[in-house]
C-alpha atoms as an extended CHARMM CRD file, in Angstrom:
* protein
*
       153  EXT
         1         1  ARG       CA             14.8910000000      -69.9510000000      124.7730000000  PROA      1               0.0000000000
         2         2  GLY       CA             18.2540000000      -70.0970000000      123.1100000000  PROA      2               0.0000000000
         3         3  GLU       CA             16.6730000000      -69.7620000000      119.6910000000  PROA      3               0.0000000000
         4         4  THR       CA             16.9120000000      -66.3540000000      117.9920000000  PROA      4               0.0000000000
         5         5  THR       CA             14.4940000000      -65.6530000000      115.1750000000  PROA      5               0.0000000000
         6         6  LEU       CA             14.9250000000      -63.1080000000      112.4270000000  PROA      6               0.0000000000
         7         7  ALA       CA             11.9910000000      -61.1440000000      113.8470000000  PROA      7               0.0000000000
         8         8  ASN       CA             13.6110000000      -60.9210000000      117.2960000000  PROA      8               0.0000000000
         9         9  ARG       CA             16.9640000000      -59.8670000000      115.8550000000  PROA      9               0.0000000000
        10        10  LEU       CA             15.3630000000      -57.1910000000      113.6870000000  PROA      10              0.0000000000
        11        11  SER       CA             13.1710000000      -55.8120000000      116.4530000000  PROA      11              0.0000000000
        12        12  SER       CA             16.1330000000      -55.5960000000      118.8400000000  PROA      12              0.0000000000
        13        13  GLN       CA             18.1580000000      -53.5840000000      116.2910000000  PROA      13              0.0000000000
        14        14  VAL       CA             15.4410000000      -51.0410000000      115.4700000000  PROA      14              0.0000000000
        15        15  ASP       CA             16.1450000000      -47.4310000000      116.4050000000  PROA      15              0.0000000000
        16        16  VAL       CA             12.5070000000      -46.4600000000      116.8980000000  PROA      16              0.0000000000
        17        17  GLY       CA             13.1740000000      -42.7210000000      116.8910000000  PROA      17              0.0000000000
        18        18  LYS       CA             14.7040000000      -42.7100000000      113.4140000000  PROA      18              0.0000000000
        19        19  LEU       CA             12.4990000000      -45.2670000000      111.6960000000  PROA      19              0.0000000000
        20        20  LYS       CA              9.0670000000      -44.7870000000      113.2250000000  PROA      20              0.0000000000
        21        21  GLY       CA              6.4110000000      -43.3120000000      110.9540000000  PROA      21              0.0000000000
        22        22  VAL       CA              4.9890000000      -43.5670000000      107.4780000000  PROA      22              0.0000000000
        23        23  ALA       CA              8.0330000000      -42.5010000000      105.4650000000  PROA      23              0.0000000000
        24        24  GLY       CA             10.6850000000      -44.0920000000      103.2570000000  PROA      24              0.0000000000
        25        25  TRP       CA              9.5450000000      -47.1730000000      101.3290000000  PROA      25              0.0000000000
        26        26  LEU       CA              6.5500000000      -47.5350000000      103.6310000000  PROA      26              0.0000000000
        27        27  GLY       CA              5.4750000000      -43.9860000000      102.7560000000  PROA      27              0.0000000000
        28        28  PHE       CA              6.0410000000      -44.7120000000       99.0780000000  PROA      28              0.0000000000
        29        29  TYR       CA              3.7760000000      -47.7760000000       99.3080000000  PROA      29              0.0000000000
        30        30  VAL       CA              1.0530000000      -45.9490000000      101.2590000000  PROA      30              0.0000000000
        31        31  TYR       CA              0.8960000000      -42.6980000000       99.2970000000  PROA      31              0.0000000000
        32        32  THR       CA              1.3070000000      -44.3760000000       95.9150000000  PROA      32              0.0000000000
        33        33  GLY       CA             -1.3530000000      -46.9210000000       96.8500000000  PROA      33              0.0000000000
        34        34  ILE       CA             -3.8450000000      -44.2380000000       97.7940000000  PROA      34              0.0000000000
        35        35  ILE       CA             -3.1620000000      -41.8870000000       94.8660000000  PROA      35              0.0000000000
        36        36  VAL       CA             -2.9010000000      -44.5380000000       92.1400000000  PROA      36              0.0000000000
        37        37  GLY       CA             -5.8170000000      -46.4590000000       93.6340000000  PROA      37              0.0000000000
        38        38  VAL       CA             -8.1510000000      -43.4680000000       93.6080000000  PROA      38              0.0000000000
        39        39  LEU       CA             -7.0810000000      -42.4070000000       90.1170000000  PROA      39              0.0000000000
        40        40  SER       CA             -7.3960000000      -45.9030000000       88.6340000000  PROA      40              0.0000000000
        41        41  LEU       CA            -10.6600000000      -46.8860000000       90.3400000000  PROA      41              0.0000000000
        42        42  PRO       CA            -12.8890000000      -45.8430000000       87.3980000000  PROA      42              0.0000000000
        43        43  MET       CA            -10.5680000000      -47.4120000000       84.7860000000  PROA      43              0.0000000000
        44        44  PRO       CA            -12.4220000000      -50.7510000000       84.3270000000  PROA      44              0.0000000000
        45        45  PHE       CA            -15.6180000000      -48.9440000000       83.4270000000  PROA      45              0.0000000000
        46        46  PHE       CA            -13.9460000000      -47.3920000000       80.3750000000  PROA      46              0.0000000000
        47        47  ILE       CA            -12.4730000000      -50.6300000000       79.0100000000  PROA      47              0.0000000000
        48        48  LYS       CA            -15.0280000000      -52.3050000000       76.7790000000  PROA      48              0.0000000000
        49        49  ASP       CA            -13.0560000000      -55.5370000000       76.1990000000  PROA      49              0.0000000000
        50        50  MET       CA            -12.7330000000      -56.2800000000       79.9080000000  PROA      50              0.0000000000
        51        51  HSD       CA            -14.9170000000      -59.1470000000       81.1790000000  PROA      51              0.0000000000
        52        52  TRP       CA            -17.2980000000      -58.3180000000       84.0540000000  PROA      52              0.0000000000
        53        53  PHE       CA            -15.4090000000      -60.7370000000       86.3320000000  PROA      53              0.0000000000
        54        54  GLU       CA            -12.1080000000      -58.9570000000       85.6580000000  PROA      54              0.0000000000
        55        55  LYS       CA            -13.7770000000      -55.6050000000       86.3160000000  PROA      55              0.0000000000
        56        56  SER       CA            -15.1660000000      -56.8910000000       89.6000000000  PROA      56              0.0000000000
        57        57  VAL       CA            -11.8580000000      -58.3430000000       90.7750000000  PROA      57              0.0000000000
        58        58  TYR       CA             -9.9360000000      -55.2280000000       89.7360000000  PROA      58              0.0000000000
        59        59  THR       CA            -12.4260000000      -52.9670000000       91.5490000000  PROA      59              0.0000000000
        60        60  ALA       CA            -12.3770000000      -55.1220000000       94.6920000000  PROA      60              0.0000000000
        61        61  PHE       CA             -8.5650000000      -55.2080000000       94.8000000000  PROA      61              0.0000000000
        62        62  THR       CA             -8.3950000000      -51.4480000000       94.2060000000  PROA      62              0.0000000000
        63        63  ILE       CA            -10.9080000000      -50.5880000000       96.9320000000  PROA      63              0.0000000000
        64        64  PHE       CA             -9.2910000000      -52.9690000000       99.4360000000  PROA      64              0.0000000000
        65        65  GLY       CA             -5.8660000000      -51.5890000000       98.4670000000  PROA      65              0.0000000000
        66        66  ILE       CA             -6.9700000000      -48.0080000000       99.1750000000  PROA      66              0.0000000000
        67        67  TYR       CA             -8.5020000000      -49.1740000000      102.4650000000  PROA      67              0.0000000000
        68        68  THR       CA             -5.3320000000      -50.9790000000      103.5690000000  PROA      68              0.0000000000
        69        69  CYS       CA             -3.1540000000      -47.9820000000      102.6800000000  PROA      69              0.0000000000
        70        70  TYR       CA             -5.4830000000      -45.7320000000      104.6730000000  PROA      70              0.0000000000
        71        71  ARG       CA             -5.1820000000      -48.0870000000      107.6640000000  PROA      71              0.0000000000
        72        72  LEU       CA             -1.3990000000      -47.9680000000      107.3690000000  PROA      72              0.0000000000
        73        73  LEU       CA             -1.4360000000      -44.1660000000      107.1270000000  PROA      73              0.0000000000
        74        74  LYS       CA             -3.6300000000      -43.7980000000      110.2280000000  PROA      74              0.0000000000
        75        75  LEU       CA             -1.6100000000      -46.4400000000      112.1800000000  PROA      75              0.0000000000
        76        76  LYS       CA             -4.6910000000      -48.5920000000      112.7260000000  PROA      76              0.0000000000
        77        77  PRO       CA             -4.4960000000      -51.9960000000      114.4410000000  PROA      77              0.0000000000
        78        78  LYS       CA             -3.9870000000      -54.9750000000      112.1250000000  PROA      78              0.0000000000
        79        79  ALA       CA             -3.0160000000      -52.6800000000      109.2290000000  PROA      79              0.0000000000
        80        80  VAL       CA              0.0180000000      -54.8010000000      108.3180000000  PROA      80              0.0000000000
        81        81  LYS       CA             -2.0570000000      -57.9740000000      108.5690000000  PROA      81              0.0000000000
        82        82  TYR       CA             -4.5800000000      -56.5790000000      106.0800000000  PROA      82              0.0000000000
        83        83  VAL       CA             -1.8190000000      -55.5170000000      103.7000000000  PROA      83              0.0000000000
        84        84  LYS       CA             -0.3040000000      -58.9960000000      103.8250000000  PROA      84              0.0000000000
        85        85  MET       CA             -3.7410000000      -60.4910000000      103.1250000000  PROA      85              0.0000000000
        86        86  LEU       CA             -4.1660000000      -58.1820000000      100.1270000000  PROA      86              0.0000000000
        87        87  LEU       CA             -0.6990000000      -58.9440000000       98.7790000000  PROA      87              0.0000000000
        88        88  ALA       CA             -1.1610000000      -62.7060000000       99.2520000000  PROA      88              0.0000000000
        89        89  ALA       CA             -4.5070000000      -62.5810000000       97.4230000000  PROA      89              0.0000000000
        90        90  ALA       CA             -2.9590000000      -60.4700000000       94.6470000000  PROA      90              0.0000000000
        91        91  MET       CA             -0.1220000000      -62.9770000000       94.2590000000  PROA      91              0.0000000000
        92        92  VAL       CA             -2.5780000000      -65.8650000000       94.0120000000  PROA      92              0.0000000000
        93        93  TYR       CA             -4.6280000000      -63.9550000000       91.4350000000  PROA      93              0.0000000000
        94        94  ALA       CA             -1.5320000000      -63.0340000000       89.3920000000  PROA      94              0.0000000000
        95        95  GLY       CA             -0.3250000000      -66.6420000000       89.5420000000  PROA      95              0.0000000000
        96        96  LEU       CA             -3.6810000000      -67.9710000000       88.3630000000  PROA      96              0.0000000000
        97        97  ALA       CA             -3.8280000000      -65.3350000000       85.6170000000  PROA      97              0.0000000000
        98        98  ALA       CA             -0.3440000000      -66.3820000000       84.4450000000  PROA      98              0.0000000000
        99        99  VAL       CA             -1.5320000000      -69.9890000000       84.2390000000  PROA      99              0.0000000000
       100       100  VAL       CA             -4.6180000000      -68.9280000000       82.2790000000  PROA      100             0.0000000000
       101       101  TRP       CA             -2.3540000000      -67.0460000000       79.8310000000  PROA      101             0.0000000000
       102       102  MET       CA             -0.4250000000      -70.2960000000       79.2820000000  PROA      102             0.0000000000
       103       103  ILE       CA             -3.3930000000      -71.9040000000       77.5070000000  PROA      103             0.0000000000
       104       104  PRO       CA             -3.2220000000      -69.6720000000       74.3900000000  PROA      104             0.0000000000
       105       105  LEU       CA              0.5660000000      -69.7160000000       74.7110000000  PROA      105             0.0000000000
       106       106  PHE       CA              0.5640000000      -73.3350000000       73.5410000000  PROA      106             0.0000000000
       107       107  GLU       CA             -1.1890000000      -72.1830000000       70.3950000000  PROA      107             0.0000000000
       108       108  GLY       CA              1.6910000000      -69.7950000000       69.6670000000  PROA      108             0.0000000000
       109       109  GLY       CA             -0.0300000000      -66.5400000000       70.5920000000  PROA      109             0.0000000000
       110       110  GLU       CA              2.3160000000      -63.5760000000       70.9620000000  PROA      110             0.0000000000
       111       111  ILE       CA             -0.2720000000      -61.7320000000       73.0580000000  PROA      111             0.0000000000
       112       112  ALA       CA             -0.3100000000      -64.6910000000       75.4510000000  PROA      112             0.0000000000
       113       113  VAL       CA              3.4490000000      -64.4200000000       75.9420000000  PROA      113             0.0000000000
       114       114  ARG       CA              3.1420000000      -60.7420000000       76.8860000000  PROA      114             0.0000000000
       115       115  GLY       CA              0.1530000000      -61.4310000000       79.1280000000  PROA      115             0.0000000000
       116       116  MET       CA              1.9470000000      -64.2050000000       80.9610000000  PROA      116             0.0000000000
       117       117  GLN       CA              5.1180000000      -62.1050000000       81.3410000000  PROA      117             0.0000000000
       118       118  GLN       CA              3.0690000000      -59.2510000000       82.7310000000  PROA      118             0.0000000000
       119       119  GLN       CA              1.3820000000      -61.4950000000       85.3110000000  PROA      119             0.0000000000
       120       120  VAL       CA              4.6930000000      -63.0290000000       86.3770000000  PROA      120             0.0000000000
       121       121  GLY       CA              6.1250000000      -59.5210000000       86.7660000000  PROA      121             0.0000000000
       122       122  ILE       CA              3.1410000000      -58.4420000000       88.8560000000  PROA      122             0.0000000000
       123       123  PHE       CA              3.5310000000      -61.5590000000       91.0080000000  PROA      123             0.0000000000
       124       124  ILE       CA              7.2060000000      -60.7270000000       91.6460000000  PROA      124             0.0000000000
       125       125  ILE       CA              6.3850000000      -57.1230000000       92.5840000000  PROA      125             0.0000000000
       126       126  TRP       CA              3.7410000000      -58.2340000000       95.0950000000  PROA      126             0.0000000000
       127       127  LEU       CA              6.1490000000      -60.8520000000       96.4790000000  PROA      127             0.0000000000
       128       128  ILE       CA              8.8010000000      -58.1700000000       97.0710000000  PROA      128             0.0000000000
       129       129  TRP       CA              6.2930000000      -55.9470000000       98.8750000000  PROA      129             0.0000000000
       130       130  PHE       CA              5.0290000000      -58.9000000000      100.9450000000  PROA      130             0.0000000000
       131       131  ARG       CA              8.5870000000      -59.6420000000      102.0240000000  PROA      131             0.0000000000
       132       132  TYR       CA              9.1480000000      -55.9510000000      102.8000000000  PROA      132             0.0000000000
       133       133  PHE       CA              6.2000000000      -55.9680000000      105.2240000000  PROA      133             0.0000000000
       134       134  GLN       CA              7.6630000000      -59.0570000000      106.9110000000  PROA      134             0.0000000000
       135       135  VAL       CA             11.1970000000      -57.7780000000      107.5550000000  PROA      135             0.0000000000
       136       136  SER       CA             11.1900000000      -53.9590000000      107.3750000000  PROA      136             0.0000000000
       137       137  LYS       CA             12.6120000000      -52.2420000000      110.4420000000  PROA      137             0.0000000000
       138       138  ARG       CA             10.4180000000      -49.2100000000      109.7650000000  PROA      138             0.0000000000
       139       139  VAL       CA              7.2660000000      -51.3400000000      109.6090000000  PROA      139             0.0000000000
       140       140  ARG       CA              8.2610000000      -53.0490000000      112.8770000000  PROA      140             0.0000000000
       141       141  ALA       CA              8.9150000000      -49.7120000000      114.5890000000  PROA      141             0.0000000000
       142       142  THR       CA              5.7450000000      -48.0590000000      113.2690000000  PROA      142             0.0000000000
       143       143  TYR       CA              3.3870000000      -50.9790000000      113.9630000000  PROA      143             0.0000000000
       144       144  PRO       CA              4.9170000000      -52.7710000000      116.9790000000  PROA      144             0.0000000000
       145       145  GLY       CA              1.6430000000      -54.4990000000      117.8850000000  PROA      145             0.0000000000
       146       146  GLU       CA              1.7280000000      -56.3970000000      114.6080000000  PROA      146             0.0000000000
       147       147  PHE       CA              4.8330000000      -58.3000000000      115.6510000000  PROA      147             0.0000000000
       148       148  ASP       CA              5.1270000000      -58.5610000000      119.4370000000  PROA      148             0.0000000000
       149       149  GLY       CA              1.5440000000      -58.9410000000      120.6190000000  PROA      149             0.0000000000
       150       150  THR       CA              1.2000000000      -55.3910000000      121.9780000000  PROA      150             0.0000000000
       151       151  LYS       CA             -1.1830000000      -52.7410000000      120.7080000000  PROA      151             0.0000000000
       152       152  PRO       CA              0.2080000000      -50.2510000000      118.1660000000  PROA      152             0.0000000000
       153       153  ARG       CA              0.9030000000      -46.7650000000      119.4690000000  PROA      153             0.0000000000
């Protein structure tokens, strides 16, 4: 085919020897995800004002986040796919939470403004990481089976 996609151009420019492995921004994501995830896992149980649904969602996201980072660290098959699923779900949740914060915003609540800003910020962070896992040369070199149909090495 005469059509060149971004994925093909990126994969053809990757110097596998230099970029392969869990290092750089990928390493930052993985190690931070594991460390912060483990340390923050008990947090919802100490917050009395947190609704049980929020505690459940937070705990589920944290556990799945630790699991996906572990899969990335151990170079497991479908690791990038699971991370993208987590990030997409987190973006949907942050977007819905931002909409929920808009309800008290119409009543002039200052707390609602901060809550909505926080959720929008979280959404943007997850969007940046999602995009990183789509276009990163290091991710493509480290998990080749995620992009070209072959099994990861």
